Amino acid sequence: MMRKTMRKEELLGYFDSEQPKRPSVLRQLLKGKTTSSSLYWGLVYGWLDVIKMDPDLVNEQFKQDIADLVQAGYLAANDDHTVYLTEQGRKYYQEWRHVHWPLQRTKLFADYNIERWRVILRLLVQVCSEFSYANKNYIVVTNDIYAQNQVRRWFSGQSNKQQAVRQFTQLLRVCLANCNPQEADVFANTLIGHQVNGLTNAQISQAENIDEDDITNIVINITNRCLQEWQGSVVQPLITAVGAGGAVPIAAQRTYQEFMQGVPLAKIRQIYHLRQSTVEEHMLDNAIVLDDFPYHHWVSSELYEQLTGLAFTGKTTIANWRFREAQQLMPELDFITFRLFQIMYVKGEKDGSH
């Protein structure tokens, strides 16, 4: 059931005709191989919700898929390695999407191991179903030892197992009731329970006339929906168990936490033996993904207005403004301040008061 690499048609959904974008940024984000640069351009392009979505993506296959889309006339390439969606590509993708199922709630991939959550969810359905029939002799649906241990620990920790099973069953029923009926049926038919063997993708595909890859996406979409809707519920310990660390590296999160606790960046550099550029990149990473970053430490309202004025005297957008061009106009400007200004502008943060 592991998701295959992204279909080339799905890639069209990340490009548009107005803003040329670099496919290499999309590839890095999908794989979760992020840098401060790829995160920044992910913000500019509106791609931050794809981080770690396809960690097994094969670089050469991705490049070939983009080349195929260009050759087909769905994308057009510029000399600077950016591509944009053609009118032909827009119409093709609209028609394709009408009969297929792209992934939803993709931002969850950065924070959670969605594949492991899917395995845990399937196992939990089986365990609760067999418990309801007082059956202790069955072959578990997965050989994932981590998933088995987490479900066993969760279940054994319930003081009232009947109540826990009822609560979980109700959570699942409500989630499926809120889904498209056909999609809910597809998901339910993949589950295994007492004297119920789940169907394979091939079997469901034949019965429902749905592409097998779309069945995988439907299952992931409902898996994601369950995870999102069940936050704080009886299964929260299992959700916590599949945490994936987030969109930025752990080291960057640590730097930010230390800074917010009052530790100066110079001290953080000394404690963790980091270069100044590394510490600054850590702060930029957090500024990109967080909603409440303290911009005012670097960019005052006055400086914001000054930089905005300087930027609009040039021939480029603020998002594409290059540091060396800005520094020629303001020699005392350092890179972290410059990039934070750009991030603020892209996000619509005007005054740096956070």
PDB file of N, CA and C in Angstrom, residues 219-318:
ATOM      1  N   VAL A 219      -7.277   6.418   0.180  1.00  0.00           N
ATOM      2  CA  VAL A 219      -6.990   5.866   1.505  1.00  0.00           C
ATOM      3  C   VAL A 219      -6.110   6.829   2.298  1.00  0.00           C
ATOM      4  N   ILE A 220      -5.086   7.398   1.657  1.00  0.00           N
ATOM      5  CA  ILE A 220      -4.221   8.344   2.353  1.00  0.00           C
ATOM      6  C   ILE A 220      -5.008   9.590   2.753  1.00  0.00           C
ATOM      7  N   ASN A 221      -5.877  10.065   1.870  1.00  0.00           N
ATOM      8  CA  ASN A 221      -6.666  11.260   2.180  1.00  0.00           C
ATOM      9  C   ASN A 221      -7.544  11.059   3.408  1.00  0.00           C
ATOM     10  N   ILE A 222      -8.174   9.902   3.500  1.00  0.00           N
ATOM     11  CA  ILE A 222      -9.020   9.642   4.666  1.00  0.00           C
ATOM     12  C   ILE A 222      -8.161   9.377   5.900  1.00  0.00           C
ATOM     13  N   THR A 223      -7.016   8.724   5.696  1.00  0.00           N
ATOM     14  CA  THR A 223      -6.057   8.538   6.788  1.00  0.00           C
ATOM     15  C   THR A 223      -5.640   9.894   7.356  1.00  0.00           C
ATOM     16  N   ASN A 224      -5.340  10.827   6.466  1.00  0.00           N
ATOM     17  CA  ASN A 224      -4.971  12.178   6.896  1.00  0.00           C
ATOM     18  C   ASN A 224      -6.121  12.869   7.616  1.00  0.00           C
ATOM     19  N   ARG A 225      -7.308  12.693   7.092  1.00  0.00           N
ATOM     20  CA  ARG A 225      -8.481  13.327   7.705  1.00  0.00           C
ATOM     21  C   ARG A 225      -8.685  12.809   9.125  1.00  0.00           C
ATOM     22  N   CYS A 226      -8.557  11.509   9.302  1.00  0.00           N
ATOM     23  CA  CYS A 226      -8.694  10.918  10.638  1.00  0.00           C
ATOM     24  C   CYS A 226      -7.665  11.521  11.591  1.00  0.00           C
ATOM     25  N   LEU A 227      -6.420  11.583  11.125  1.00  0.00           N
ATOM     26  CA  LEU A 227      -5.360  12.116  11.980  1.00  0.00           C
ATOM     27  C   LEU A 227      -5.674  13.552  12.405  1.00  0.00           C
ATOM     28  N   GLN A 228      -6.143  14.342  11.481  1.00  0.00           N
ATOM     29  CA  GLN A 228      -6.424  15.745  11.773  1.00  0.00           C
ATOM     30  C   GLN A 228      -7.631  15.896  12.697  1.00  0.00           C
ATOM     31  N   GLU A 229      -8.675  15.111  12.453  1.00  0.00           N
ATOM     32  CA  GLU A 229      -9.909  15.242  13.232  1.00  0.00           C
ATOM     33  C   GLU A 229      -9.802  14.616  14.614  1.00  0.00           C
ATOM     34  N   TRP A 230      -8.857  13.702  14.794  1.00  0.00           N
ATOM     35  CA  TRP A 230      -8.769  12.975  16.066  1.00  0.00           C
ATOM     36  C   TRP A 230      -7.752  13.560  17.031  1.00  0.00           C
ATOM     37  N   GLN A 231      -7.235  14.723  16.737  1.00  0.00           N
ATOM     38  CA  GLN A 231      -6.302  15.359  17.666  1.00  0.00           C
ATOM     39  C   GLN A 231      -6.985  15.557  19.023  1.00  0.00           C
ATOM     40  N   GLY A 232      -6.291  15.133  20.089  1.00  0.00           N
ATOM     41  CA  GLY A 232      -6.830  15.284  21.437  1.00  0.00           C
ATOM     42  C   GLY A 232      -7.839  14.222  21.837  1.00  0.00           C
ATOM     43  N   SER A 233      -8.047  13.237  20.976  1.00  0.00           N
ATOM     44  CA  SER A 233      -9.022  12.176  21.263  1.00  0.00           C
ATOM     45  C   SER A 233      -8.375  11.028  22.034  1.00  0.00           C
ATOM     46  N   VAL A 234      -9.116   9.960  22.187  1.00  0.00           N
ATOM     47  CA  VAL A 234      -8.631   8.786  22.918  1.00  0.00           C
ATOM     48  C   VAL A 234      -7.400   8.168  22.244  1.00  0.00           C
ATOM     49  N   VAL A 235      -7.228   8.388  20.946  1.00  0.00           N
ATOM     50  CA  VAL A 235      -6.091   7.799  20.230  1.00  0.00           C
ATOM     51  C   VAL A 235      -4.912   8.767  20.100  1.00  0.00           C
ATOM     52  N   GLN A 236      -4.942   9.859  20.834  1.00  0.00           N
ATOM     53  CA  GLN A 236      -3.858  10.838  20.743  1.00  0.00           C
ATOM     54  C   GLN A 236      -2.475  10.227  20.972  1.00  0.00           C
ATOM     55  N   PRO A 237      -2.311   9.303  21.928  1.00  0.00           N
ATOM     56  CA  PRO A 237      -0.975   8.705  22.104  1.00  0.00           C
ATOM     57  C   PRO A 237      -0.446   8.033  20.831  1.00  0.00           C
ATOM     58  N   LEU A 238      -1.337   7.465  20.036  1.00  0.00           N
ATOM     59  CA  LEU A 238      -0.912   6.827  18.788  1.00  0.00           C
ATOM     60  C   LEU A 238      -0.552   7.867  17.738  1.00  0.00           C
ATOM     61  N   ILE A 239      -1.246   8.993  17.742  1.00  0.00           N
ATOM     62  CA  ILE A 239      -0.908  10.079  16.833  1.00  0.00           C
ATOM     63  C   ILE A 239       0.460  10.655  17.193  1.00  0.00           C
ATOM     64  N   THR A 240       0.669  10.850  18.482  1.00  0.00           N
ATOM     65  CA  THR A 240       1.959  11.359  18.957  1.00  0.00           C
ATOM     66  C   THR A 240       3.097  10.426  18.562  1.00  0.00           C
ATOM     67  N   ALA A 241       2.813   9.136  18.549  1.00  0.00           N
ATOM     68  CA  ALA A 241       3.838   8.128  18.254  1.00  0.00           C
ATOM     69  C   ALA A 241       4.324   8.166  16.814  1.00  0.00           C
ATOM     70  N   VAL A 242       3.599   8.862  15.928  1.00  0.00           N
ATOM     71  CA  VAL A 242       4.023   8.914  14.526  1.00  0.00           C
ATOM     72  C   VAL A 242       4.509  10.311  14.142  1.00  0.00           C
ATOM     73  N   GLY A 243       4.881  11.107  15.138  1.00  0.00           N
ATOM     74  CA  GLY A 243       5.420  12.434  14.852  1.00  0.00           C
ATOM     75  C   GLY A 243       6.665  12.340  13.993  1.00  0.00           C
ATOM     76  N   ALA A 244       6.790  13.257  13.021  1.00  0.00           N
ATOM     77  CA  ALA A 244       7.907  13.205  12.070  1.00  0.00           C
ATOM     78  C   ALA A 244       8.854  14.387  12.182  1.00  0.00           C
ATOM     79  N   GLY A 245       8.682  15.214  13.194  1.00  0.00           N
ATOM     80  CA  GLY A 245       9.678  16.255  13.448  1.00  0.00           C
ATOM     81  C   GLY A 245       9.373  17.631  12.919  1.00  0.00           C
ATOM     82  N   GLY A 246       8.546  17.732  11.884  1.00  0.00           N
ATOM     83  CA  GLY A 246       8.205  19.051  11.377  1.00  0.00           C
ATOM     84  C   GLY A 246       8.914  19.406  10.088  1.00  0.00           C
ATOM     85  N   ALA A 247       8.638  20.617   9.601  1.00  0.00           N
ATOM     86  CA  ALA A 247       9.132  21.041   8.296  1.00  0.00           C
ATOM     87  C   ALA A 247      10.586  21.482   8.308  1.00  0.00           C
ATOM     88  N   VAL A 248      11.128  21.839   9.469  1.00  0.00           N
ATOM     89  CA  VAL A 248      12.523  22.278   9.539  1.00  0.00           C
ATOM     90  C   VAL A 248      13.317  21.299  10.401  1.00  0.00           C
ATOM     91  N   PRO A 249      14.624  21.223  10.203  1.00  0.00           N
ATOM     92  CA  PRO A 249      15.451  20.279  10.963  1.00  0.00           C
ATOM     93  C   PRO A 249      15.366  20.514  12.472  1.00  0.00           C
ATOM     94  N   ILE A 250      15.594  19.452  13.220  1.00  0.00           N
ATOM     95  CA  ILE A 250      15.547  19.521  14.684  1.00  0.00           C
ATOM     96  C   ILE A 250      16.540  20.551  15.213  1.00  0.00           C
ATOM     97  N   ALA A 251      17.716  20.619  14.597  1.00  0.00           N
ATOM     98  CA  ALA A 251      18.735  21.575  15.049  1.00  0.00           C
ATOM     99  C   ALA A 251      18.231  23.006  14.910  1.00  0.00           C
ATOM    100  N   ALA A 252      17.495  23.278  13.826  1.00  0.00           N
ATOM    101  CA  ALA A 252      16.945  24.615  13.620  1.00  0.00           C
ATOM    102  C   ALA A 252      15.862  24.922  14.652  1.00  0.00           C
ATOM    103  N   GLN A 253      15.060  23.927  14.974  1.00  0.00           N
ATOM    104  CA  GLN A 253      14.038  24.107  16.009  1.00  0.00           C
ATOM    105  C   GLN A 253      14.692  24.396  17.359  1.00  0.00           C
ATOM    106  N   ARG A 254      15.784  23.702  17.637  1.00  0.00           N
ATOM    107  CA  ARG A 254      16.500  23.898  18.904  1.00  0.00           C
ATOM    108  C   ARG A 254      17.068  25.315  18.996  1.00  0.00           C
ATOM    109  N   THR A 255      17.663  25.776  17.910  1.00  0.00           N
ATOM    110  CA  THR A 255      18.198  27.139  17.897  1.00  0.00           C
ATOM    111  C   THR A 255      17.104  28.153  18.185  1.00  0.00           C
ATOM    112  N   TYR A 256      15.973  27.967  17.560  1.00  0.00           N
ATOM    113  CA  TYR A 256      14.860  28.910  17.743  1.00  0.00           C
ATOM    114  C   TYR A 256      14.345  28.882  19.186  1.00  0.00           C
ATOM    115  N   GLN A 257      14.220  27.685  19.734  1.00  0.00           N
ATOM    116  CA  GLN A 257      13.734  27.559  21.109  1.00  0.00           C
ATOM    117  C   GLN A 257      14.689  28.226  22.091  1.00  0.00           C
ATOM    118  N   GLU A 258      15.983  28.031  21.872  1.00  0.00           N
ATOM    119  CA  GLU A 258      16.982  28.661  22.736  1.00  0.00           C
ATOM    120  C   GLU A 258      16.876  30.188  22.628  1.00  0.00           C
ATOM    121  N   PHE A 259      16.744  30.690  21.410  1.00  0.00           N
ATOM    122  CA  PHE A 259      16.639  32.127  21.190  1.00  0.00           C
ATOM    123  C   PHE A 259      15.403  32.695  21.881  1.00  0.00           C
ATOM    124  N   MET A 260      14.289  31.996  21.783  1.00  0.00           N
ATOM    125  CA  MET A 260      13.048  32.464  22.393  1.00  0.00           C
ATOM    126  C   MET A 260      13.099  32.407  23.914  1.00  0.00           C
ATOM    127  N   GLN A 261      14.036  31.633  24.440  1.00  0.00           N
ATOM    128  CA  GLN A 261      14.226  31.577  25.885  1.00  0.00           C
ATOM    129  C   GLN A 261      15.245  32.614  26.358  1.00  0.00           C
ATOM    130  N   GLY A 262      15.682  33.457  25.431  1.00  0.00           N
ATOM    131  CA  GLY A 262      16.556  34.563  25.796  1.00  0.00           C
ATOM    132  C   GLY A 262      18.024  34.345  25.575  1.00  0.00           C
ATOM    133  N   VAL A 263      18.401  33.235  24.974  1.00  0.00           N
ATOM    134  CA  VAL A 263      19.824  32.972  24.724  1.00  0.00           C
ATOM    135  C   VAL A 263      20.243  33.709  23.454  1.00  0.00           C
ATOM    136  N   PRO A 264      21.244  34.572  23.503  1.00  0.00           N
ATOM    137  CA  PRO A 264      21.696  35.296  22.308  1.00  0.00           C
ATOM    138  C   PRO A 264      22.217  34.338  21.247  1.00  0.00           C
ATOM    139  N   LEU A 265      22.090  34.729  19.978  1.00  0.00           N
ATOM    140  CA  LEU A 265      22.564  33.872  18.892  1.00  0.00           C
ATOM    141  C   LEU A 265      24.059  33.590  18.999  1.00  0.00           C
ATOM    142  N   ALA A 266      24.846  34.578  19.463  1.00  0.00           N
ATOM    143  CA  ALA A 266      26.286  34.367  19.620  1.00  0.00           C
ATOM    144  C   ALA A 266      26.567  33.257  20.633  1.00  0.00           C
ATOM    145  N   LYS A 267      25.778  33.213  21.694  1.00  0.00           N
ATOM    146  CA  LYS A 267      25.935  32.171  22.710  1.00  0.00           C
ATOM    147  C   LYS A 267      25.514  30.810  22.162  1.00  0.00           C
ATOM    148  N   ILE A 268      24.445  30.792  21.377  1.00  0.00           N
ATOM    149  CA  ILE A 268      23.990  29.535  20.772  1.00  0.00           C
ATOM    150  C   ILE A 268      25.071  28.986  19.845  1.00  0.00           C
ATOM    151  N   ARG A 269      25.706  29.865  19.091  1.00  0.00           N
ATOM    152  CA  ARG A 269      26.815  29.452  18.231  1.00  0.00           C
ATOM    153  C   ARG A 269      27.908  28.784  19.056  1.00  0.00           C
ATOM    154  N   GLN A 270      28.228  29.382  20.184  1.00  0.00           N
ATOM    155  CA  GLN A 270      29.307  28.870  21.039  1.00  0.00           C
ATOM    156  C   GLN A 270      28.940  27.531  21.665  1.00  0.00           C
ATOM    157  N   ILE A 271      27.720  27.424  22.150  1.00  0.00           N
ATOM    158  CA  ILE A 271      27.286  26.195  22.826  1.00  0.00           C
ATOM    159  C   ILE A 271      27.309  25.000  21.883  1.00  0.00           C
ATOM    160  N   TYR A 272      26.787  25.193  20.665  1.00  0.00           N
ATOM    161  CA  TYR A 272      26.625  24.073  19.739  1.00  0.00           C
ATOM    162  C   TYR A 272      27.677  24.045  18.630  1.00  0.00           C
ATOM    163  N   HIS A 273      28.692  24.915  18.766  1.00  0.00           N
ATOM    164  CA  HIS A 273      29.806  24.934  17.810  1.00  0.00           C
ATOM    165  C   HIS A 273      29.302  25.108  16.368  1.00  0.00           C
ATOM    166  N   LEU A 274      28.534  26.153  16.173  1.00  0.00           N
ATOM    167  CA  LEU A 274      27.946  26.426  14.868  1.00  0.00           C
ATOM    168  C   LEU A 274      28.548  27.681  14.250  1.00  0.00           C
ATOM    169  N   ARG A 275      28.530  27.741  12.954  1.00  0.00           N
ATOM    170  CA  ARG A 275      28.928  28.949  12.253  1.00  0.00           C
ATOM    171  C   ARG A 275      27.800  29.979  12.332  1.00  0.00           C
ATOM    172  N   GLN A 276      28.150  31.227  12.196  1.00  0.00           N
ATOM    173  CA  GLN A 276      27.134  32.266  12.241  1.00  0.00           C
ATOM    174  C   GLN A 276      26.108  32.083  11.123  1.00  0.00           C
ATOM    175  N   SER A 277      26.567  31.705   9.947  1.00  0.00           N
ATOM    176  CA  SER A 277      25.655  31.509   8.817  1.00  0.00           C
ATOM    177  C   SER A 277      24.665  30.383   9.104  1.00  0.00           C
ATOM    178  N   THR A 278      25.125  29.354   9.811  1.00  0.00           N
ATOM    179  CA  THR A 278      24.241  28.235  10.144  1.00  0.00           C
ATOM    180  C   THR A 278      23.149  28.673  11.116  1.00  0.00           C
ATOM    181  N   VAL A 279      23.544  29.409  12.143  1.00  0.00           N
ATOM    182  CA  VAL A 279      22.563  29.897  13.122  1.00  0.00           C
ATOM    183  C   VAL A 279      21.542  30.799  12.434  1.00  0.00           C
ATOM    184  N   GLU A 280      22.017  31.660  11.537  1.00  0.00           N
ATOM    185  CA  GLU A 280      21.106  32.547  10.830  1.00  0.00           C
ATOM    186  C   GLU A 280      20.162  31.761   9.928  1.00  0.00           C
ATOM    187  N   GLU A 281      20.667  30.724   9.285  1.00  0.00           N
ATOM    188  CA  GLU A 281      19.805  29.867   8.465  1.00  0.00           C
ATOM    189  C   GLU A 281      18.741  29.196   9.323  1.00  0.00           C
ATOM    190  N   HIS A 282      19.118  28.779  10.518  1.00  0.00           N
ATOM    191  CA  HIS A 282      18.143  28.184  11.433  1.00  0.00           C
ATOM    192  C   HIS A 282      17.001  29.153  11.727  1.00  0.00           C
ATOM    193  N   MET A 283      17.339  30.400  11.962  1.00  0.00           N
ATOM    194  CA  MET A 283      16.313  31.395  12.258  1.00  0.00           C
ATOM    195  C   MET A 283      15.435  31.658  11.034  1.00  0.00           C
ATOM    196  N   LEU A 284      16.047  31.695   9.868  1.00  0.00           N
ATOM    197  CA  LEU A 284      15.277  31.912   8.646  1.00  0.00           C
ATOM    198  C   LEU A 284      14.326  30.753   8.372  1.00  0.00           C
ATOM    199  N   ASP A 285      14.809  29.529   8.611  1.00  0.00           N
ATOM    200  CA  ASP A 285      13.940  28.361   8.438  1.00  0.00           C
ATOM    201  C   ASP A 285      12.671  28.499   9.273  1.00  0.00           C
ATOM    202  N   ASN A 286      12.844  28.905  10.515  1.00  0.00           N
ATOM    203  CA  ASN A 286      11.697  29.050  11.410  1.00  0.00           C
ATOM    204  C   ASN A 286      10.796  30.209  10.995  1.00  0.00           C
ATOM    205  N   ALA A 287      11.404  31.290  10.536  1.00  0.00           N
ATOM    206  CA  ALA A 287      10.609  32.424  10.087  1.00  0.00           C
ATOM    207  C   ALA A 287       9.704  32.032   8.927  1.00  0.00           C
ATOM    208  N   ILE A 288      10.193  31.163   8.080  1.00  0.00           N
ATOM    209  CA  ILE A 288       9.430  30.739   6.906  1.00  0.00           C
ATOM    210  C   ILE A 288       8.210  29.908   7.296  1.00  0.00           C
ATOM    211  N   VAL A 289       8.367  29.016   8.275  1.00  0.00           N
ATOM    212  CA  VAL A 289       7.280  28.067   8.566  1.00  0.00           C
ATOM    213  C   VAL A 289       6.392  28.488   9.735  1.00  0.00           C
ATOM    214  N   LEU A 290       6.846  29.427  10.567  1.00  0.00           N
ATOM    215  CA  LEU A 290       6.068  29.814  11.738  1.00  0.00           C
ATOM    216  C   LEU A 290       5.194  31.032  11.460  1.00  0.00           C
ATOM    217  N   ASP A 291       4.085  31.111  12.182  1.00  0.00           N
ATOM    218  CA  ASP A 291       3.164  32.240  12.018  1.00  0.00           C
ATOM    219  C   ASP A 291       3.450  33.383  12.985  1.00  0.00           C
ATOM    220  N   ASP A 292       4.284  33.143  13.983  1.00  0.00           N
ATOM    221  CA  ASP A 292       4.484  34.165  15.025  1.00  0.00           C
ATOM    222  C   ASP A 292       5.964  34.462  15.267  1.00  0.00           C
ATOM    223  N   PHE A 293       6.734  34.500  14.205  1.00  0.00           N
ATOM    224  CA  PHE A 293       8.166  34.750  14.331  1.00  0.00           C
ATOM    225  C   PHE A 293       8.414  36.201  14.769  1.00  0.00           C
ATOM    226  N   PRO A 294       9.394  36.432  15.655  1.00  0.00           N
ATOM    227  CA  PRO A 294       9.662  37.790  16.158  1.00  0.00           C
ATOM    228  C   PRO A 294      10.523  38.622  15.199  1.00  0.00           C
ATOM    229  N   TYR A 295       9.943  39.026  14.110  1.00  0.00           N
ATOM    230  CA  TYR A 295      10.682  39.798  13.095  1.00  0.00           C
ATOM    231  C   TYR A 295      11.286  41.084  13.656  1.00  0.00           C
ATOM    232  N   HIS A 296      10.624  41.667  14.657  1.00  0.00           N
ATOM    233  CA  HIS A 296      11.034  42.994  15.130  1.00  0.00           C
ATOM    234  C   HIS A 296      12.464  43.021  15.671  1.00  0.00           C
ATOM    235  N   HIS A 297      13.039  41.854  15.984  1.00  0.00           N
ATOM    236  CA  HIS A 297      14.438  41.824  16.435  1.00  0.00           C
ATOM    237  C   HIS A 297      15.391  42.262  15.322  1.00  0.00           C
ATOM    238  N   TRP A 298      14.947  42.150  14.075  1.00  0.00           N
ATOM    239  CA  TRP A 298      15.797  42.507  12.941  1.00  0.00           C
ATOM    240  C   TRP A 298      15.193  43.614  12.074  1.00  0.00           C
ATOM    241  N   VAL A 299      13.881  43.568  11.869  1.00  0.00           N
ATOM    242  CA  VAL A 299      13.237  44.466  10.905  1.00  0.00           C
ATOM    243  C   VAL A 299      12.203  45.342  11.610  1.00  0.00           C
ATOM    244  N   SER A 300      12.552  46.594  11.816  1.00  0.00           N
ATOM    245  CA  SER A 300      11.597  47.532  12.401  1.00  0.00           C
ATOM    246  C   SER A 300      10.621  47.995  11.320  1.00  0.00           C
ATOM    247  N   SER A 301       9.556  48.645  11.745  1.00  0.00           N
ATOM    248  CA  SER A 301       8.592  49.178  10.775  1.00  0.00           C
ATOM    249  C   SER A 301       9.262  50.176   9.841  1.00  0.00           C
ATOM    250  N   GLU A 302      10.152  50.988  10.403  1.00  0.00           N
ATOM    251  CA  GLU A 302      10.837  51.991   9.599  1.00  0.00           C
ATOM    252  C   GLU A 302      11.747  51.331   8.552  1.00  0.00           C
ATOM    253  N   LEU A 303      12.489  50.305   8.981  1.00  0.00           N
ATOM    254  CA  LEU A 303      13.376  49.611   8.057  1.00  0.00           C
ATOM    255  C   LEU A 303      12.570  48.880   6.980  1.00  0.00           C
ATOM    256  N   TYR A 304      11.457  48.337   7.367  1.00  0.00           N
ATOM    257  CA  TYR A 304      10.588  47.647   6.408  1.00  0.00           C
ATOM    258  C   TYR A 304      10.176  48.621   5.304  1.00  0.00           C
ATOM    259  N   GLU A 305       9.720  49.788   5.694  1.00  0.00           N
ATOM    260  CA  GLU A 305       9.284  50.785   4.711  1.00  0.00           C
ATOM    261  C   GLU A 305      10.454  51.252   3.851  1.00  0.00           C
ATOM    262  N   GLN A 306      11.607  51.404   4.476  1.00  0.00           N
ATOM    263  CA  GLN A 306      12.790  51.843   3.735  1.00  0.00           C
ATOM    264  C   GLN A 306      13.178  50.809   2.683  1.00  0.00           C
ATOM    265  N   LEU A 307      13.207  49.538   3.071  1.00  0.00           N
ATOM    266  CA  LEU A 307      13.571  48.478   2.133  1.00  0.00           C
ATOM    267  C   LEU A 307      12.521  48.320   1.035  1.00  0.00           C
ATOM    268  N   THR A 308      11.275  48.486   1.398  1.00  0.00           N
ATOM    269  CA  THR A 308      10.215  48.403   0.393  1.00  0.00           C
ATOM    270  C   THR A 308      10.402  49.485  -0.664  1.00  0.00           C
ATOM    271  N   GLY A 309      10.725  50.678  -0.216  1.00  0.00           N
ATOM    272  CA  GLY A 309      10.963  51.770  -1.150  1.00  0.00           C
ATOM    273  C   GLY A 309      12.141  51.516  -2.055  1.00  0.00           C
ATOM    274  N   LEU A 310      13.213  50.984  -1.489  1.00  0.00           N
ATOM    275  CA  LEU A 310      14.395  50.679  -2.290  1.00  0.00           C
ATOM    276  C   LEU A 310      14.111  49.573  -3.300  1.00  0.00           C
ATOM    277  N   ALA A 311      13.350  48.579  -2.880  1.00  0.00           N
ATOM    278  CA  ALA A 311      13.058  47.441  -3.755  1.00  0.00           C
ATOM    279  C   ALA A 311      12.271  47.875  -4.973  1.00  0.00           C
ATOM    280  N   PHE A 312      11.328  48.753  -4.780  1.00  0.00           N
ATOM    281  CA  PHE A 312      10.474  49.153  -5.889  1.00  0.00           C
ATOM    282  C   PHE A 312      11.151  50.131  -6.847  1.00  0.00           C
ATOM    283  N   THR A 313      12.403  50.514  -6.539  1.00  0.00           N
ATOM    284  CA  THR A 313      13.157  51.316  -7.503  1.00  0.00           C
ATOM    285  C   THR A 313      13.871  50.401  -8.498  1.00  0.00           C
ATOM    286  N   GLY A 314      13.865  49.105  -8.235  1.00  0.00           N
ATOM    287  CA  GLY A 314      14.524  48.145  -9.111  1.00  0.00           C
ATOM    288  C   GLY A 314      13.596  47.608 -10.185  1.00  0.00           C
ATOM    289  N   LYS A 315      14.083  46.565 -10.892  1.00  0.00           N
ATOM    290  CA  LYS A 315      13.320  45.999 -11.998  1.00  0.00           C
ATOM    291  C   LYS A 315      12.831  44.594 -11.692  1.00  0.00           C
ATOM    292  N   THR A 316      12.765  44.233 -10.434  1.00  0.00           N
ATOM    293  CA  THR A 316      12.369  42.876 -10.072  1.00  0.00           C
ATOM    294  C   THR A 316      11.357  42.930  -8.946  1.00  0.00           C
ATOM    295  N   THR A 317      10.746  41.786  -8.646  1.00  0.00           N
ATOM    296  CA  THR A 317       9.826  41.719  -7.515  1.00  0.00           C
ATOM    297  C   THR A 317      10.626  41.605  -6.231  1.00  0.00           C
ATOM    298  N   ILE A 318       9.994  41.927  -5.117  1.00  0.00           N
ATOM    299  CA  ILE A 318      10.696  41.824  -3.831  1.00  0.00           C
ATOM    300  C   ILE A 318      11.101  40.382  -3.560  1.00  0.00           C
TER     301      ILE A 318
END
